[in-house]
Short mmCIF file of C-alpha atoms in Angstrom, two decimals:
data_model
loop_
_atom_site.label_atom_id
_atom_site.label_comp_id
_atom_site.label_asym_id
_atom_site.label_seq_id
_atom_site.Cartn_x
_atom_site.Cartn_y
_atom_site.Cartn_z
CA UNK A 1420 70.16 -45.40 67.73
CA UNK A 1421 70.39 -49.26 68.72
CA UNK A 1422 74.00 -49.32 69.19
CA UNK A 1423 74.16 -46.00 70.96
CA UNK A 1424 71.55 -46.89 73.53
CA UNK A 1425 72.90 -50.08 74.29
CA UNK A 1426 76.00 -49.06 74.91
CA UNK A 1427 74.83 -45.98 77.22
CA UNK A 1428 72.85 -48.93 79.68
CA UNK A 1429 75.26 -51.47 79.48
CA UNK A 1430 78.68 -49.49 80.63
CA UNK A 1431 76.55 -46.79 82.37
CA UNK A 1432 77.88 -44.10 80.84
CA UNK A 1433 76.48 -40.80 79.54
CA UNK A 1434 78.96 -38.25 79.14
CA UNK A 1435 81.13 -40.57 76.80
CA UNK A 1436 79.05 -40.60 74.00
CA UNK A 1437 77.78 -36.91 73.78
CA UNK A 1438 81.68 -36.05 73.76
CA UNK A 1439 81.57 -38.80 71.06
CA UNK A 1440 78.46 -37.97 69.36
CA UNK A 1441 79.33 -33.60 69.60
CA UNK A 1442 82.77 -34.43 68.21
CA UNK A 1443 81.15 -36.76 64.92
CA UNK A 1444 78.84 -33.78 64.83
CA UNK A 1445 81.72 -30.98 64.31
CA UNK A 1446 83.56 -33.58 61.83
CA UNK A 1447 80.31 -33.79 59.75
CA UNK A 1448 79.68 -30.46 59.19
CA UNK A 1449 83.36 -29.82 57.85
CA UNK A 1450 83.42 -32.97 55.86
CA UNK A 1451 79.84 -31.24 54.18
CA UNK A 1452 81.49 -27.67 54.09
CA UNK A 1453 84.45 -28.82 52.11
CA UNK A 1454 83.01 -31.82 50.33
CA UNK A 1455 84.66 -32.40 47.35
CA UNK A 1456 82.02 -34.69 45.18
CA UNK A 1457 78.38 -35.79 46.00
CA UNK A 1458 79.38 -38.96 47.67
CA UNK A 1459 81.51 -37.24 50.50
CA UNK A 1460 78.78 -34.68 50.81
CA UNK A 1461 76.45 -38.17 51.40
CA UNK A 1462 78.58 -39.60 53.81
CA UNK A 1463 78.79 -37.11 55.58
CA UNK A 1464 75.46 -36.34 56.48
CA UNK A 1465 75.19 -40.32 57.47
CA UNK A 1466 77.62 -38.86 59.80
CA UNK A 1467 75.78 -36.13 61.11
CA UNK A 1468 72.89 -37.77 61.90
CA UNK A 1469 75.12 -40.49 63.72
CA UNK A 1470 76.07 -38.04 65.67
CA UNK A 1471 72.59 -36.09 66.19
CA UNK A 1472 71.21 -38.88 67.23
CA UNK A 1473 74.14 -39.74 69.95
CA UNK A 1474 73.06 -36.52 71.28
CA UNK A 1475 69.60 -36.40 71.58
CA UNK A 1476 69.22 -40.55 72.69
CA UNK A 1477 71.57 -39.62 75.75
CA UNK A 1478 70.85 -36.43 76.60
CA UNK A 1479 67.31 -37.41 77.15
CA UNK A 1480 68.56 -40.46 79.03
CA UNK A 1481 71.09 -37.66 81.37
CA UNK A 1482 68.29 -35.46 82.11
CA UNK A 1483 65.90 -37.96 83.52
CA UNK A 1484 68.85 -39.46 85.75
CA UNK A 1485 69.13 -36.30 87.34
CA UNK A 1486 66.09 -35.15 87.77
CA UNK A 1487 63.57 -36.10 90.50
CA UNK A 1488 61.11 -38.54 89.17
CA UNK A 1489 57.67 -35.83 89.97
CA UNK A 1490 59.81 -33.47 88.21
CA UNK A 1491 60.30 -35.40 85.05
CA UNK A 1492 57.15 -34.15 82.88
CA UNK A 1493 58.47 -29.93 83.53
CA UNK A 1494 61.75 -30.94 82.56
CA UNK A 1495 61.17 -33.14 79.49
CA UNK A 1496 59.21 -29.91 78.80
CA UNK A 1497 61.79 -27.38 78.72
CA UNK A 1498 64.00 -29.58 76.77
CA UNK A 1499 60.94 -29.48 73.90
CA UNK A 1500 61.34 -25.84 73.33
CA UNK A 1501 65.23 -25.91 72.29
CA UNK A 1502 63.95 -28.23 70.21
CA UNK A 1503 61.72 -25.30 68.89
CA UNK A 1504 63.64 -22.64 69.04
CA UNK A 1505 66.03 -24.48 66.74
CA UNK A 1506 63.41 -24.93 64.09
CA UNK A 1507 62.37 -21.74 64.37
CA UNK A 1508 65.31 -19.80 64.43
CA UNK A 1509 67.78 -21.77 62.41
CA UNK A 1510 66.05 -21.28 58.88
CA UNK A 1511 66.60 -17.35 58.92
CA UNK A 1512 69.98 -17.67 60.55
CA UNK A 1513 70.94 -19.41 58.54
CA UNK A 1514 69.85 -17.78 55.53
CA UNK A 1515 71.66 -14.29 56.96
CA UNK A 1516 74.49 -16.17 57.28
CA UNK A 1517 75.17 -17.51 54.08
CA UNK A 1518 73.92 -14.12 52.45
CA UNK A 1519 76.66 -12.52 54.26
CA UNK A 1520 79.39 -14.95 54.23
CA UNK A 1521 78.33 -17.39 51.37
CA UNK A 1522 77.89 -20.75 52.19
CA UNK A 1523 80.35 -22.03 54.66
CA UNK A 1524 78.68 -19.55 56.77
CA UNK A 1525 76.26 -21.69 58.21
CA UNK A 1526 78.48 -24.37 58.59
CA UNK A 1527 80.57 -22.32 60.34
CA UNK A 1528 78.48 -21.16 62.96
CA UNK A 1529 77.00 -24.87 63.39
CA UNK A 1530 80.74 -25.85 64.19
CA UNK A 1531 80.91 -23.33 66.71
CA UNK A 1532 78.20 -24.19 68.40
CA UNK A 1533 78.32 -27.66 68.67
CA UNK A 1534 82.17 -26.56 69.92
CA UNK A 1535 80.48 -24.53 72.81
CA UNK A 1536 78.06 -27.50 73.13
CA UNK A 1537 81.02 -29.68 73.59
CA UNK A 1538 82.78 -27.65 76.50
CA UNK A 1539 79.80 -27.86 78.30
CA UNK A 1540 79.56 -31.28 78.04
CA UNK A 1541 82.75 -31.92 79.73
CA UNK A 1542 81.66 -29.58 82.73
CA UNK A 1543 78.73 -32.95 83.12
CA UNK A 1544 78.93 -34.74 86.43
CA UNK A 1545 77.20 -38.01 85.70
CA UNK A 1546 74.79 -39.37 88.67
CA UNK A 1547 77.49 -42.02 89.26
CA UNK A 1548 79.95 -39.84 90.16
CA UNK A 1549 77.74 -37.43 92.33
CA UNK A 1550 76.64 -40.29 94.61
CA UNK A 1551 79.85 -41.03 95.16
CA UNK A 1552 80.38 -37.55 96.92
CA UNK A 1553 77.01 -37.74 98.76
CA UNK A 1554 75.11 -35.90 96.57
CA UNK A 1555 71.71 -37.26 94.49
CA UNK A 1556 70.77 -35.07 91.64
CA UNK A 1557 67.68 -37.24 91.50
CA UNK A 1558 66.43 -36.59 95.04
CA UNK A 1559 63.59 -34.57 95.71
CA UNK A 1560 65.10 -30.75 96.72
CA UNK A 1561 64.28 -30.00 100.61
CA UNK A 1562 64.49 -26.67 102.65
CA UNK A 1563 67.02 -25.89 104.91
CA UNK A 1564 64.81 -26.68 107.84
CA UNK A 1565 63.91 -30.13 106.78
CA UNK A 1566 67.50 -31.19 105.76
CA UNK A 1567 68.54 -30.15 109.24
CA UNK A 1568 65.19 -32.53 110.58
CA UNK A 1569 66.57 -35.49 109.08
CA UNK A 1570 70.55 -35.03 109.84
CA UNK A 1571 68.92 -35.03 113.91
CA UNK A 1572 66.81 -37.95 113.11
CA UNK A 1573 69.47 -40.27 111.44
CA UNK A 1574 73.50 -39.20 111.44
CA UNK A 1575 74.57 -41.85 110.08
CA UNK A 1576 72.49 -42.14 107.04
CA UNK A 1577 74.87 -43.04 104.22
CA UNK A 1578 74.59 -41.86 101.03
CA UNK A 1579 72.14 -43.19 98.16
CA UNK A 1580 73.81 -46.56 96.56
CA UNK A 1581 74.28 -45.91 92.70
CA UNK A 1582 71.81 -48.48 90.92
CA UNK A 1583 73.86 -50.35 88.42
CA UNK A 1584 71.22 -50.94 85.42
CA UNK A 1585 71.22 -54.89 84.10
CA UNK A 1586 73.47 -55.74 81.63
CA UNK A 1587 70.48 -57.70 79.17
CA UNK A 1588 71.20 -58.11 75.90
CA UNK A 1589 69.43 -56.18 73.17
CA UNK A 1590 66.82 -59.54 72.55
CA UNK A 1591 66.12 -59.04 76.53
CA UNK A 1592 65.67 -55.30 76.55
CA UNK A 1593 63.35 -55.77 72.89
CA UNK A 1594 61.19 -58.52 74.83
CA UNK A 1595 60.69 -56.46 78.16
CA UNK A 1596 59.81 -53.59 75.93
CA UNK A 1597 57.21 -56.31 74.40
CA UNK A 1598 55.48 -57.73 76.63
CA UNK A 1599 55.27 -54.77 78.60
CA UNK A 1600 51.20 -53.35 77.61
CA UNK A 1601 52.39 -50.05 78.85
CA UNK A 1602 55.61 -50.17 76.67
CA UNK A 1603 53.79 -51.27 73.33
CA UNK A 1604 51.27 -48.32 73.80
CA UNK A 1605 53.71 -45.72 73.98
CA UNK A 1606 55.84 -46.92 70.79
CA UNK A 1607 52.63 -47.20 69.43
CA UNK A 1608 51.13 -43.75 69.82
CA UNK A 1609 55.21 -42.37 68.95
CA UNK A 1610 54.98 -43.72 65.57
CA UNK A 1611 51.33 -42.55 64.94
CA UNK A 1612 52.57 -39.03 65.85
CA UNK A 1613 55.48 -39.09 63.91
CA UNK A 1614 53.36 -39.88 60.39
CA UNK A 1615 50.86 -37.54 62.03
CA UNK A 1616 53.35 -34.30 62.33
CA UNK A 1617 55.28 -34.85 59.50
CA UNK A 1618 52.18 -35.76 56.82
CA UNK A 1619 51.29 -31.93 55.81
CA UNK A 1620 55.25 -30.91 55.25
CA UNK A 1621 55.15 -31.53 51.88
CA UNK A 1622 51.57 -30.65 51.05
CA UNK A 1623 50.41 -27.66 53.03
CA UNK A 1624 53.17 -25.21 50.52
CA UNK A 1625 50.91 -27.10 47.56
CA UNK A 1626 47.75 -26.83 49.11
CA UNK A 1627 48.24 -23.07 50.62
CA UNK A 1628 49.70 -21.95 46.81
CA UNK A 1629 46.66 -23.76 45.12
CA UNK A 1630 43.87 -22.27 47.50
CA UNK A 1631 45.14 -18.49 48.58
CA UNK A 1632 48.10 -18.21 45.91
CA UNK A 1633 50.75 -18.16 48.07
CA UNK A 1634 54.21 -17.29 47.30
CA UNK A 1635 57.26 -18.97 49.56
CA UNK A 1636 57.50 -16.40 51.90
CA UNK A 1637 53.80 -15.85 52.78
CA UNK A 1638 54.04 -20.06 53.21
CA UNK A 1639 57.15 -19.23 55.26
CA UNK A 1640 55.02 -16.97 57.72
CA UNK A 1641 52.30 -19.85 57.81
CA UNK A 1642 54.75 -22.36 59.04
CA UNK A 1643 55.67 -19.86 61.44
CA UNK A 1644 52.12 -19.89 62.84
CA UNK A 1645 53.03 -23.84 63.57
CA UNK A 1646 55.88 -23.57 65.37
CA UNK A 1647 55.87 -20.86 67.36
CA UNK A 1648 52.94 -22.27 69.58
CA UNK A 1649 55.29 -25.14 70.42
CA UNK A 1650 57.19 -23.11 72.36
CA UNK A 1651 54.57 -22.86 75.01
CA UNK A 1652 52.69 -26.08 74.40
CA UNK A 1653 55.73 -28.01 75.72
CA UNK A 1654 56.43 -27.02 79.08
CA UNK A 1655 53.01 -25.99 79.70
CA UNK A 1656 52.59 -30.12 78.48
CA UNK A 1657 55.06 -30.81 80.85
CA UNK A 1658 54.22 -28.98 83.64
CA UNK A 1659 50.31 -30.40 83.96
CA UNK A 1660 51.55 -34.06 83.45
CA UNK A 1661 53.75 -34.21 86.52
CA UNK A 1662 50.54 -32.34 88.20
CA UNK A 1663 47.46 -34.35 86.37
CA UNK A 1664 49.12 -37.24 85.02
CA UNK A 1665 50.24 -38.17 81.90
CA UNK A 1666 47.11 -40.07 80.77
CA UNK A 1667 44.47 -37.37 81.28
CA UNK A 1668 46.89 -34.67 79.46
CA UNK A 1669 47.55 -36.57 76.67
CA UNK A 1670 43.53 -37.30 76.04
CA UNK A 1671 42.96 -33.48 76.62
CA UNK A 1672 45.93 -32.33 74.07
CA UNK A 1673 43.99 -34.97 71.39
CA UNK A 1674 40.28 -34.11 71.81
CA UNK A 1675 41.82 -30.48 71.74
CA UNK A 1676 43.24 -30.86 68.67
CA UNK A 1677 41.26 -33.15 66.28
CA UNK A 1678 38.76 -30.45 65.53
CA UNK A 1679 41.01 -27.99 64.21
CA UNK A 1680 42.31 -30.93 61.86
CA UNK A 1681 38.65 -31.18 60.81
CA UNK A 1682 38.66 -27.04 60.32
CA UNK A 1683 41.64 -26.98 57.59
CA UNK A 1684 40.16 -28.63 55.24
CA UNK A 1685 37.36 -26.01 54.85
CA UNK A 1686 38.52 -23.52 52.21
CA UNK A 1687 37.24 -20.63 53.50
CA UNK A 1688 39.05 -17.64 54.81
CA UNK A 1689 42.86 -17.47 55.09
CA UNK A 1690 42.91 -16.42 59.09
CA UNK A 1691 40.92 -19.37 60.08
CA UNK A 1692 43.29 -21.67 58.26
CA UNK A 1693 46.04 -20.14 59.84
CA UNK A 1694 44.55 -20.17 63.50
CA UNK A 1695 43.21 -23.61 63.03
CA UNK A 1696 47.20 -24.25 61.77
CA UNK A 1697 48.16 -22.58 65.05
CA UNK A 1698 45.93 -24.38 67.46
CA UNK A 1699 46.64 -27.92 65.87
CA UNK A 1700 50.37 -27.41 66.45
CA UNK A 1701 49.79 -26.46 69.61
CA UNK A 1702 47.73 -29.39 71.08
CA UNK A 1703 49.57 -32.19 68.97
CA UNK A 1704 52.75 -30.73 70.23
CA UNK A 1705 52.06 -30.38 73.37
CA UNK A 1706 51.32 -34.50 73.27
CA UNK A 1707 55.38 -34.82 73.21
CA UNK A 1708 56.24 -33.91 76.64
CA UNK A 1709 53.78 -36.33 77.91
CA UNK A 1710 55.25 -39.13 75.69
CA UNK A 1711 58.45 -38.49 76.44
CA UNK A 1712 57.43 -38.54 80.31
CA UNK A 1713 55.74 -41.80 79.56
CA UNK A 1714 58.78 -43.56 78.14
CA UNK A 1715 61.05 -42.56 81.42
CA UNK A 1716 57.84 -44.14 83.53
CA UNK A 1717 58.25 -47.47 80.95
CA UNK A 1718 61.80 -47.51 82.34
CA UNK A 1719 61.43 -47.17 85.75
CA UNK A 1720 58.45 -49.70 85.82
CA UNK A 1721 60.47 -52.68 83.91
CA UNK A 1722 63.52 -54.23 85.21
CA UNK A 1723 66.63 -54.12 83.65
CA UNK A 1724 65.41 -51.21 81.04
CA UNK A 1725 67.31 -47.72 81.24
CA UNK A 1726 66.55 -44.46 79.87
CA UNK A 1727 68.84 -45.00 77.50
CA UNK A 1728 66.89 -48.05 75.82
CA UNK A 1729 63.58 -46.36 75.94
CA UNK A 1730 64.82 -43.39 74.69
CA UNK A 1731 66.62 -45.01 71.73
CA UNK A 1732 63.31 -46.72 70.97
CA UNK A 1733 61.64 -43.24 70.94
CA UNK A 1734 64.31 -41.84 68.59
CA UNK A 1735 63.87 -44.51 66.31
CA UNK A 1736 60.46 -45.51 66.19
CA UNK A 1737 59.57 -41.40 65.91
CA UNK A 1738 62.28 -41.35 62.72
CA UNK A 1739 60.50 -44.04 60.77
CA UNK A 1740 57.40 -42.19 61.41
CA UNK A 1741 59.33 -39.05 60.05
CA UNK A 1742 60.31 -40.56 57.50
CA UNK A 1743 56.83 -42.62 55.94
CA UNK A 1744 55.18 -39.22 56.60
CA UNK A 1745 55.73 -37.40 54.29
CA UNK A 1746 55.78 -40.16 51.51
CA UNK A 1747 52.70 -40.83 52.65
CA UNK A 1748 51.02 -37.22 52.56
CA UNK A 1749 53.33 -36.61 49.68
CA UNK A 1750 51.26 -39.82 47.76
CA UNK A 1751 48.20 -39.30 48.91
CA UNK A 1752 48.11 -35.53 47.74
CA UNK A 1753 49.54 -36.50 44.30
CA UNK A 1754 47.05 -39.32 43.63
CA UNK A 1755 43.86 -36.97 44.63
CA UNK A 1756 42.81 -33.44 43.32
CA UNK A 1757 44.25 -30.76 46.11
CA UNK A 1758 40.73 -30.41 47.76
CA UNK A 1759 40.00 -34.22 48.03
CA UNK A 1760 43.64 -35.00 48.45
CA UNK A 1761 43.95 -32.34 51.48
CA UNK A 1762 40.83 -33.59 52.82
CA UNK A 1763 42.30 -36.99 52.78
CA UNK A 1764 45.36 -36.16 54.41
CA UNK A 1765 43.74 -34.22 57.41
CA UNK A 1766 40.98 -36.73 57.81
CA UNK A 1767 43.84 -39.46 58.08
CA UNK A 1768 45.82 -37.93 60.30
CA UNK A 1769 42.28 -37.37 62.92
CA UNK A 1770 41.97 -41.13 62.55
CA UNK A 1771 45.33 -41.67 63.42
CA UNK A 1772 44.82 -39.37 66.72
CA UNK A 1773 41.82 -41.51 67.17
CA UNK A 1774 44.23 -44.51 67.52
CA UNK A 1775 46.69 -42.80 69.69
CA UNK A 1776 43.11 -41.84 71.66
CA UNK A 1777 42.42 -45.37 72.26
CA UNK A 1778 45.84 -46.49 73.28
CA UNK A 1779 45.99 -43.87 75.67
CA UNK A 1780 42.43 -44.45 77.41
CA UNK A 1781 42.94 -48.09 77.82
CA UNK A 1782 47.13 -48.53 78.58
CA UNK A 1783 49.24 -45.00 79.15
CA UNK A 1784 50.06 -43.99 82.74
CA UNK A 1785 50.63 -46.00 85.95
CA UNK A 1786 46.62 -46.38 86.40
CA UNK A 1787 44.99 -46.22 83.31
CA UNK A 1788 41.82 -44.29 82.77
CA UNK A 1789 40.38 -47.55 81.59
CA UNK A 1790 41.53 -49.35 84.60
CA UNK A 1791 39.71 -46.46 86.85
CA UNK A 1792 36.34 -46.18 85.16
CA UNK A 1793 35.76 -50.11 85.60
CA UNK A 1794 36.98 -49.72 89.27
CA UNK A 1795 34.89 -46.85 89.64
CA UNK A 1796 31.65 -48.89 87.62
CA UNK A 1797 32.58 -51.88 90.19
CA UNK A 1798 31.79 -49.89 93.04
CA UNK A 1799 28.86 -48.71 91.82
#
């Protein structure tokens, strides 16, 4: 993520490293199709998320250069539910595929489509290049009326300079990030929603066998219930923080959802686990497009940080929360019975969202709900 990121600021370059990134992608997945021993089958998955993460670091980074900044939140959105429709529909794909082909199947069909991926990668016009032809993909869209208004007003108006980013060194960008409030918050409340989303993974299949008794393909269905609400929390998310704010969203998704974390851990009916499942996923998810709308605002509002740096901070400060998780749910659930164990888990998780709470009230957004009440209290 580090090198990736500081690479993609300092040379100002984004379609580089996807072609890079797409083309370690396609060389992992046949290094893990035809891996002879467990130690090629190891490296290459090192490999694949090298290249996974080249990907998702810069595309972020590409999609906020070209879109306009009041935009950012809708399109941030969108980019959420690929996100979910992968989830959702690579599991069964997958699973047709290698019932019907065996196992390089899958692999297979990932190499295609990171091949397709790849062509259209090379169809990118950078920014960069489409100032240099007149053209900002980052300016605000106008009718044909008004862009005939301002050719009569001003001729001569030149094209939009390209803005080359600093080059700082990775000690600058990590001290901007640091003693930027704003900046701290956001990595802050990423990290808390990492541990947050990923804490049930390995205990809900436990605690849903233990409770209802069921089998893997009735938990299947359940985890279904999750996801499939992320596919409208997201650009729904994204649409009412370029219109609201990203502040007041992200307080509304929270105090939405820490309820329904206090409703699974009743043991009651089945349904209500599942809709309380369902509308948890829903509000928590739809926190990401906000976040990720956040961390473009960091970089605008600090000098000399790019997309590309706060975006590589996202990546990796959202992977280590990924990754303690799960050991975390995992060891909580093991050390408790599964009713004081689940309990435990849910209960953490609403005091983590009452963390992310705080650090949103008092430092997300360009004004700060904070910041208005005690204007608002002043005046009074």
């Amino acid at each position: 993520t580090i090198p990736i990121a500081m690479f993609s600021e300092r040379y100002n370059m984004r379609r580089a490293p996807l072609l890079l990134g797409l083309i370690i992608l396609v060389g992992s997945q046949i290094m893990l199709m035809e891996a002879p021993n467990y130690a090629v089958m190891c490296v290459s998955r090192v490999l694949q998320g090298f290249g996974s993460t080249m990907v998702w670091v810069v595309g972020l980074a590409l999609l906020c250069d070209s879109t306009p900044e009041q935009y950012i939140g809708k399109q941030l959105g969108l980019s959420m539910v690929g996100l979910s429709l992968g989830f959702l529909a690579g599991p069964p794909i997958g699973g047709a595929l290698y019932t019907r082909f065996g196992f390089r199947g899958p692999f297979i069909s990932g190499i295609i489509l990171a091949l397709l991926d790849l062509i259209g990668r090379l169809l990118i016009i950078e920014r960069k290049d489409a100032l240099r032809w007149g053209h900002d993909p980052a300016a605000v869209p106008v009718t044909p009326s008004q862009e005939e208004e301002e050719k009569s007003t001003d001729a001569a108006t030149s094209p939009q300079p390209e803005q080359q980013p600093s080059r700082i060194s990775l000690a600058g960008v990590i001290a901007r990030l640091f003693t930027s409030s704003r900046a701290v918050a956001v990595i802050a409340v990423t990290f808390l929603y990492g541990i947050i989303y990923s804490a049930q993974e390995p205990t809900l299949p436990l605690h849903t066998q233990t409770v209802w008794g069921l089998n893997s393909k009735q938990v299947g269905l359940v985890y279904l219930a999750g996801v499939i609400p992320t596919l409208f929390s997201g650009p729904l998310s994204g649409w009412l923080s370029d219109k609201r704010g990203v502040e007041w969203l992200s307080v509304i998704c929270i105090l939405l959802s820490i309820p329904w974390w206090g409703i699974m851990i009743l043991q009651g009916r089945l349904a209500l686990f599942i809709v309380a499942y369902a509308l948890a996923s829903f509000f928590i998810s739809g926190l990401l497009s906000p976040i990720v709308a956040e961390f473009a605002a960091v970089a605008r509002s600090i000098d000399g940080v790019g997309y590309g740096h706060v975006y590589g901070a996202f990546n990796l400060v959202y992977g280590i929360g990924t990754c303690l998780g799960p050991v975390i749910g995992g060891q909580v659930y093991a050390h408790l019975k599964d009713k004081d164990g689940w309990m435990a888990i849910n209960l953490l998780s609403v005091g983590l969202l009452s963390v992310s709470l705080l650090l949103i009230f008092c430092y997300t957004g360009d004004d700060p709900i904070l910041a208005k009440l005690r204007r608002r209290l002043k005046s009074t």
